[in-house]
Amino acid sequence: MTVTIPILDLSKFQPDNPEAAASTQKFLDELYTAMHEVGFFYVRNHGVRSEILQGGFEISKAFFNLPLEEKLKIEKIHSPHFRGYTQLYQEITDYKEDNREQVDIGREFPAEPITDDRPLYSSMRGPNLWPENLPEFKKHILELMQAMTDVGITILRAMAKSLRVVDEAAFMEMFNDDYCARMKLTRYPGMKNAVDKPLDHGLGVGPHKDYGFLALLLQDSIGGLQVQSHDGQWIDATPIPGTFVVNIGETLERLTNKTFIATTHRVLNNPDDRDRFSIPVFLAPSLDTHVPQALTPATPDKQETDKNFKAVISDVKENQLLQDEIYGVNELNGFFRSHPRIRDRWYQYDEKSKLWSRRETPLVST
Ligand SMILES: O=C(O)CCC(=O)C(=O)O
Ligand SMILES: [Fe+2]
């Protein structure tokens, strides 16, 4: 069966307008089907002005065009909050170096004092690293992150409604003022980019599932994002102007007892010399949230109910989930796992208590 990624019209979702009840319901039904069967969809009529989106790409390109030594001034290693720039080939997904460079941005908070009474994961909050020589960067990027976050929160509310059995108020309480948002600016060099010489495997980012709740992605017109269908085939998420691509992470999949699926995806570098740019935003609940293990009843396994349904084939192993009940613990462990250099510079492990803590001063490498 060929899988297509559905396109949903967010303007149909008007939960507070009784006159739009029918169109809202239609949207919720489409959303349910998309999340249950594909785990990915495009959203159009999301209401974010195109100048904000265009401005985001322009400022992101301006940053990546800076000389490397300028970009390295905000390298992530300088941030105990895991913010900042990562060079090409420095991050590893599915055992291969990613052919991409990126900047990680989070919600802007002042650094908190390091005290024993705070949970360690409170270090995930903190300031971003901003490039000194691009003064307009901060304003544009925070504006774009807020606009995309607002769309994401609306979609999360729609997801709660479409699941029906979920208590919407309790679900949305996880996204109180202290919700988590992370944005990435990415550049994937084209395979024929003579300066960068991408690694032959051609993977901008290897097969993976996102681990939070929701990802909302702005992509340019180059293409390369692929989504893995149930039977293991790779489907192109071909760019559609004016849309975001939406998918969920493993924490929400677990919470819905796999009624909604966190689909494996990857990005291929463009075969010619043109670079691809994308800007994903990842949403998750506030760090202190106790994420319930499952809010909905288990869905009968499709393999048991449908004789024609093939076993799900994924390049990502099951049960790699970050299983702690408190979201902040999972988020910190996830960043520890993917950024051991940053972990060791800013955090220390005590063999006796088997606990991690923040270093008073960063470890200076010799
Ligand atoms: O750049 C993209 O299209 C997707 C990136 C992605 O999947 C990720 O960073 O988790
Ligand atoms: Fe992803």
Short mmCIF file of N, CA and C in Angstrom, two decimals, residues 270-340:
data_model
loop_
_atom_site.label_atom_id
_atom_site.label_comp_id
_atom_site.label_asym_id
_atom_site.label_seq_id
_atom_site.Cartn_x
_atom_site.Cartn_y
_atom_site.Cartn_z
N ASN A 270 20.87 16.62 -0.29
CA ASN A 270 20.51 16.85 -1.69
C ASN A 270 21.65 16.34 -2.60
N PRO A 271 21.33 15.57 -3.67
CA PRO A 271 22.41 15.00 -4.49
C PRO A 271 23.26 16.03 -5.25
N ASP A 272 22.73 17.22 -5.52
CA ASP A 272 23.57 18.19 -6.24
C ASP A 272 24.28 19.14 -5.25
N ASP A 273 24.65 20.34 -5.72
CA ASP A 273 25.47 21.19 -4.83
C ASP A 273 24.64 22.15 -3.99
N ARG A 274 23.31 22.04 -4.06
CA ARG A 274 22.50 22.99 -3.28
C ARG A 274 22.28 22.50 -1.84
N ASP A 275 22.47 23.41 -0.89
CA ASP A 275 22.27 23.08 0.52
C ASP A 275 20.77 23.13 0.85
N ARG A 276 20.38 22.37 1.86
CA ARG A 276 18.99 22.43 2.35
C ARG A 276 18.99 23.08 3.73
N PHE A 277 17.96 23.91 3.99
CA PHE A 277 17.81 24.54 5.30
C PHE A 277 16.47 24.13 5.89
N SER A 278 16.45 23.84 7.16
CA SER A 278 15.16 23.55 7.82
C SER A 278 15.20 24.12 9.23
N ILE A 279 14.01 24.33 9.78
CA ILE A 279 13.90 24.87 11.14
C ILE A 279 12.81 24.09 11.90
N PRO A 280 13.20 23.03 12.62
CA PRO A 280 12.21 22.35 13.45
C PRO A 280 12.07 22.99 14.84
N VAL A 281 10.84 22.92 15.38
CA VAL A 281 10.59 23.31 16.77
C VAL A 281 10.04 22.07 17.48
N PHE A 282 10.58 21.77 18.65
CA PHE A 282 10.16 20.59 19.41
C PHE A 282 9.47 21.06 20.69
N LEU A 283 8.27 20.56 20.92
CA LEU A 283 7.54 20.98 22.12
C LEU A 283 7.43 19.82 23.10
N ALA A 284 7.52 20.17 24.37
CA ALA A 284 7.43 19.16 25.42
C ALA A 284 6.83 19.84 26.64
N PRO A 285 6.34 19.04 27.61
CA PRO A 285 5.73 19.66 28.77
C PRO A 285 6.76 20.33 29.67
N SER A 286 6.29 20.98 30.73
CA SER A 286 7.23 21.62 31.65
C SER A 286 8.07 20.52 32.31
N LEU A 287 9.28 20.91 32.71
CA LEU A 287 10.26 19.93 33.19
C LEU A 287 9.74 19.12 34.39
N ASP A 288 8.92 19.76 35.23
CA ASP A 288 8.45 19.08 36.44
C ASP A 288 7.29 18.13 36.21
N THR A 289 6.78 18.07 34.98
CA THR A 289 5.60 17.25 34.72
C THR A 289 5.85 15.77 34.99
N HIS A 290 4.92 15.16 35.68
CA HIS A 290 4.93 13.71 35.81
C HIS A 290 4.14 13.19 34.62
N VAL A 291 4.83 12.64 33.66
CA VAL A 291 4.13 12.20 32.44
C VAL A 291 3.44 10.87 32.73
N PRO A 292 2.13 10.84 32.60
CA PRO A 292 1.45 9.57 32.85
C PRO A 292 1.95 8.51 31.86
N GLN A 293 1.95 7.30 32.29
CA GLN A 293 2.47 6.24 31.40
C GLN A 293 1.58 6.03 30.20
N ALA A 294 0.26 6.09 30.40
CA ALA A 294 -0.64 5.92 29.26
C ALA A 294 -1.98 6.54 29.61
N LEU A 295 -2.44 7.44 28.78
CA LEU A 295 -3.71 8.09 29.05
C LEU A 295 -4.88 7.39 28.38
N THR A 296 -4.58 6.62 27.35
CA THR A 296 -5.68 6.00 26.61
C THR A 296 -5.57 4.48 26.74
N PRO A 297 -6.69 3.79 26.53
CA PRO A 297 -6.59 2.33 26.57
C PRO A 297 -5.71 1.83 25.44
N ALA A 298 -5.13 0.68 25.61
CA ALA A 298 -4.28 0.12 24.55
C ALA A 298 -5.10 -0.13 23.29
N THR A 299 -4.52 0.25 22.16
CA THR A 299 -5.20 -0.04 20.88
C THR A 299 -4.88 -1.48 20.52
N PRO A 300 -5.88 -2.25 20.03
CA PRO A 300 -5.54 -3.61 19.64
C PRO A 300 -4.46 -3.57 18.57
N ASP A 301 -3.53 -4.45 18.68
CA ASP A 301 -2.45 -4.49 17.70
C ASP A 301 -3.03 -4.72 16.30
N LYS A 302 -2.62 -3.89 15.35
CA LYS A 302 -3.19 -4.01 14.00
C LYS A 302 -2.92 -5.39 13.41
N GLN A 303 -1.80 -5.99 13.83
CA GLN A 303 -1.46 -7.30 13.29
C GLN A 303 -2.49 -8.36 13.69
N GLU A 304 -3.08 -8.16 14.90
CA GLU A 304 -4.06 -9.14 15.36
C GLU A 304 -5.42 -8.94 14.69
N THR A 305 -5.74 -7.70 14.36
CA THR A 305 -7.09 -7.42 13.86
C THR A 305 -7.17 -7.40 12.34
N ASP A 306 -6.05 -7.21 11.67
CA ASP A 306 -6.08 -7.05 10.22
C ASP A 306 -5.08 -8.03 9.60
N LYS A 307 -5.62 -9.01 8.92
CA LYS A 307 -4.75 -10.08 8.39
C LYS A 307 -3.75 -9.55 7.36
N ASN A 308 -4.16 -8.46 6.67
CA ASN A 308 -3.29 -7.94 5.61
C ASN A 308 -2.19 -7.01 6.14
N PHE A 309 -2.27 -6.72 7.43
CA PHE A 309 -1.32 -5.75 7.98
C PHE A 309 0.01 -6.42 8.27
N LYS A 310 1.08 -5.82 7.70
CA LYS A 310 2.41 -6.41 7.91
C LYS A 310 3.02 -5.86 9.21
N ALA A 311 3.91 -6.63 9.79
CA ALA A 311 4.60 -6.17 11.01
C ALA A 311 5.31 -4.85 10.72
N VAL A 312 5.32 -3.99 11.71
CA VAL A 312 5.99 -2.70 11.53
C VAL A 312 7.49 -2.91 11.44
N ILE A 313 8.07 -2.40 10.40
CA ILE A 313 9.53 -2.50 10.25
C ILE A 313 10.09 -1.10 10.46
N SER A 314 11.00 -0.95 11.38
CA SER A 314 11.58 0.37 11.60
C SER A 314 13.07 0.22 11.77
N ASP A 315 13.81 1.22 11.30
CA ASP A 315 15.26 1.19 11.51
C ASP A 315 15.64 1.57 12.93
N VAL A 316 14.64 1.96 13.73
CA VAL A 316 14.93 2.35 15.11
C VAL A 316 14.40 1.25 16.04
N LYS A 317 15.23 0.86 17.00
CA LYS A 317 14.81 -0.21 17.91
C LYS A 317 13.72 0.29 18.85
N GLU A 318 12.80 -0.60 19.20
CA GLU A 318 11.76 -0.26 20.17
C GLU A 318 12.38 -0.18 21.56
N ASN A 319 11.64 0.39 22.47
CA ASN A 319 12.04 0.43 23.87
C ASN A 319 13.37 1.13 24.13
N GLN A 320 13.67 2.11 23.29
CA GLN A 320 14.83 2.95 23.62
C GLN A 320 14.33 4.20 24.31
N LEU A 321 13.05 4.17 24.69
CA LEU A 321 12.43 5.35 25.27
C LEU A 321 13.12 5.74 26.56
N LEU A 322 13.06 7.01 26.82
CA LEU A 322 13.57 7.51 28.08
C LEU A 322 12.40 7.38 29.04
N GLN A 323 12.54 6.49 30.01
CA GLN A 323 11.36 5.98 30.71
C GLN A 323 11.02 6.69 32.02
N ASP A 324 11.79 7.67 32.45
CA ASP A 324 11.48 8.24 33.75
C ASP A 324 10.11 8.93 33.73
N GLU A 325 9.49 8.94 34.88
CA GLU A 325 8.15 9.53 34.98
C GLU A 325 8.21 11.06 34.87
N ILE A 326 9.29 11.64 35.36
CA ILE A 326 9.40 13.11 35.32
C ILE A 326 10.01 13.54 33.99
N TYR A 327 9.33 14.42 33.28
CA TYR A 327 9.79 14.78 31.95
C TYR A 327 11.21 15.36 31.96
N GLY A 328 11.50 16.23 32.94
CA GLY A 328 12.82 16.89 32.98
C GLY A 328 13.97 15.90 33.07
N VAL A 329 13.75 14.80 33.79
CA VAL A 329 14.81 13.77 33.91
C VAL A 329 15.07 13.17 32.53
N ASN A 330 14.00 12.91 31.80
CA ASN A 330 14.17 12.35 30.45
C ASN A 330 14.89 13.33 29.53
N GLU A 331 14.50 14.59 29.63
CA GLU A 331 15.10 15.57 28.72
C GLU A 331 16.61 15.68 28.99
N LEU A 332 16.97 15.77 30.28
CA LEU A 332 18.39 15.87 30.62
C LEU A 332 19.13 14.60 30.19
N ASN A 333 18.56 13.43 30.48
CA ASN A 333 19.23 12.18 30.09
C ASN A 333 19.40 12.09 28.58
N GLY A 334 18.41 12.55 27.84
CA GLY A 334 18.49 12.54 26.38
C GLY A 334 19.66 13.40 25.90
N PHE A 335 19.79 14.58 26.48
CA PHE A 335 20.90 15.46 26.07
C PHE A 335 22.24 14.90 26.55
N PHE A 336 22.27 14.28 27.72
CA PHE A 336 23.50 13.64 28.20
C PHE A 336 23.95 12.56 27.21
N ARG A 337 22.97 11.79 26.73
CA ARG A 337 23.27 10.68 25.84
C ARG A 337 23.82 11.18 24.50
N SER A 338 23.24 12.25 23.98
CA SER A 338 23.70 12.68 22.65
C SER A 338 24.86 13.68 22.71
N HIS A 339 25.16 14.22 23.90
CA HIS A 339 26.24 15.21 23.99
C HIS A 339 27.18 14.91 25.15
N PRO A 340 27.90 13.78 25.10
CA PRO A 340 28.75 13.43 26.25
C PRO A 340 29.84 14.45 26.55
#
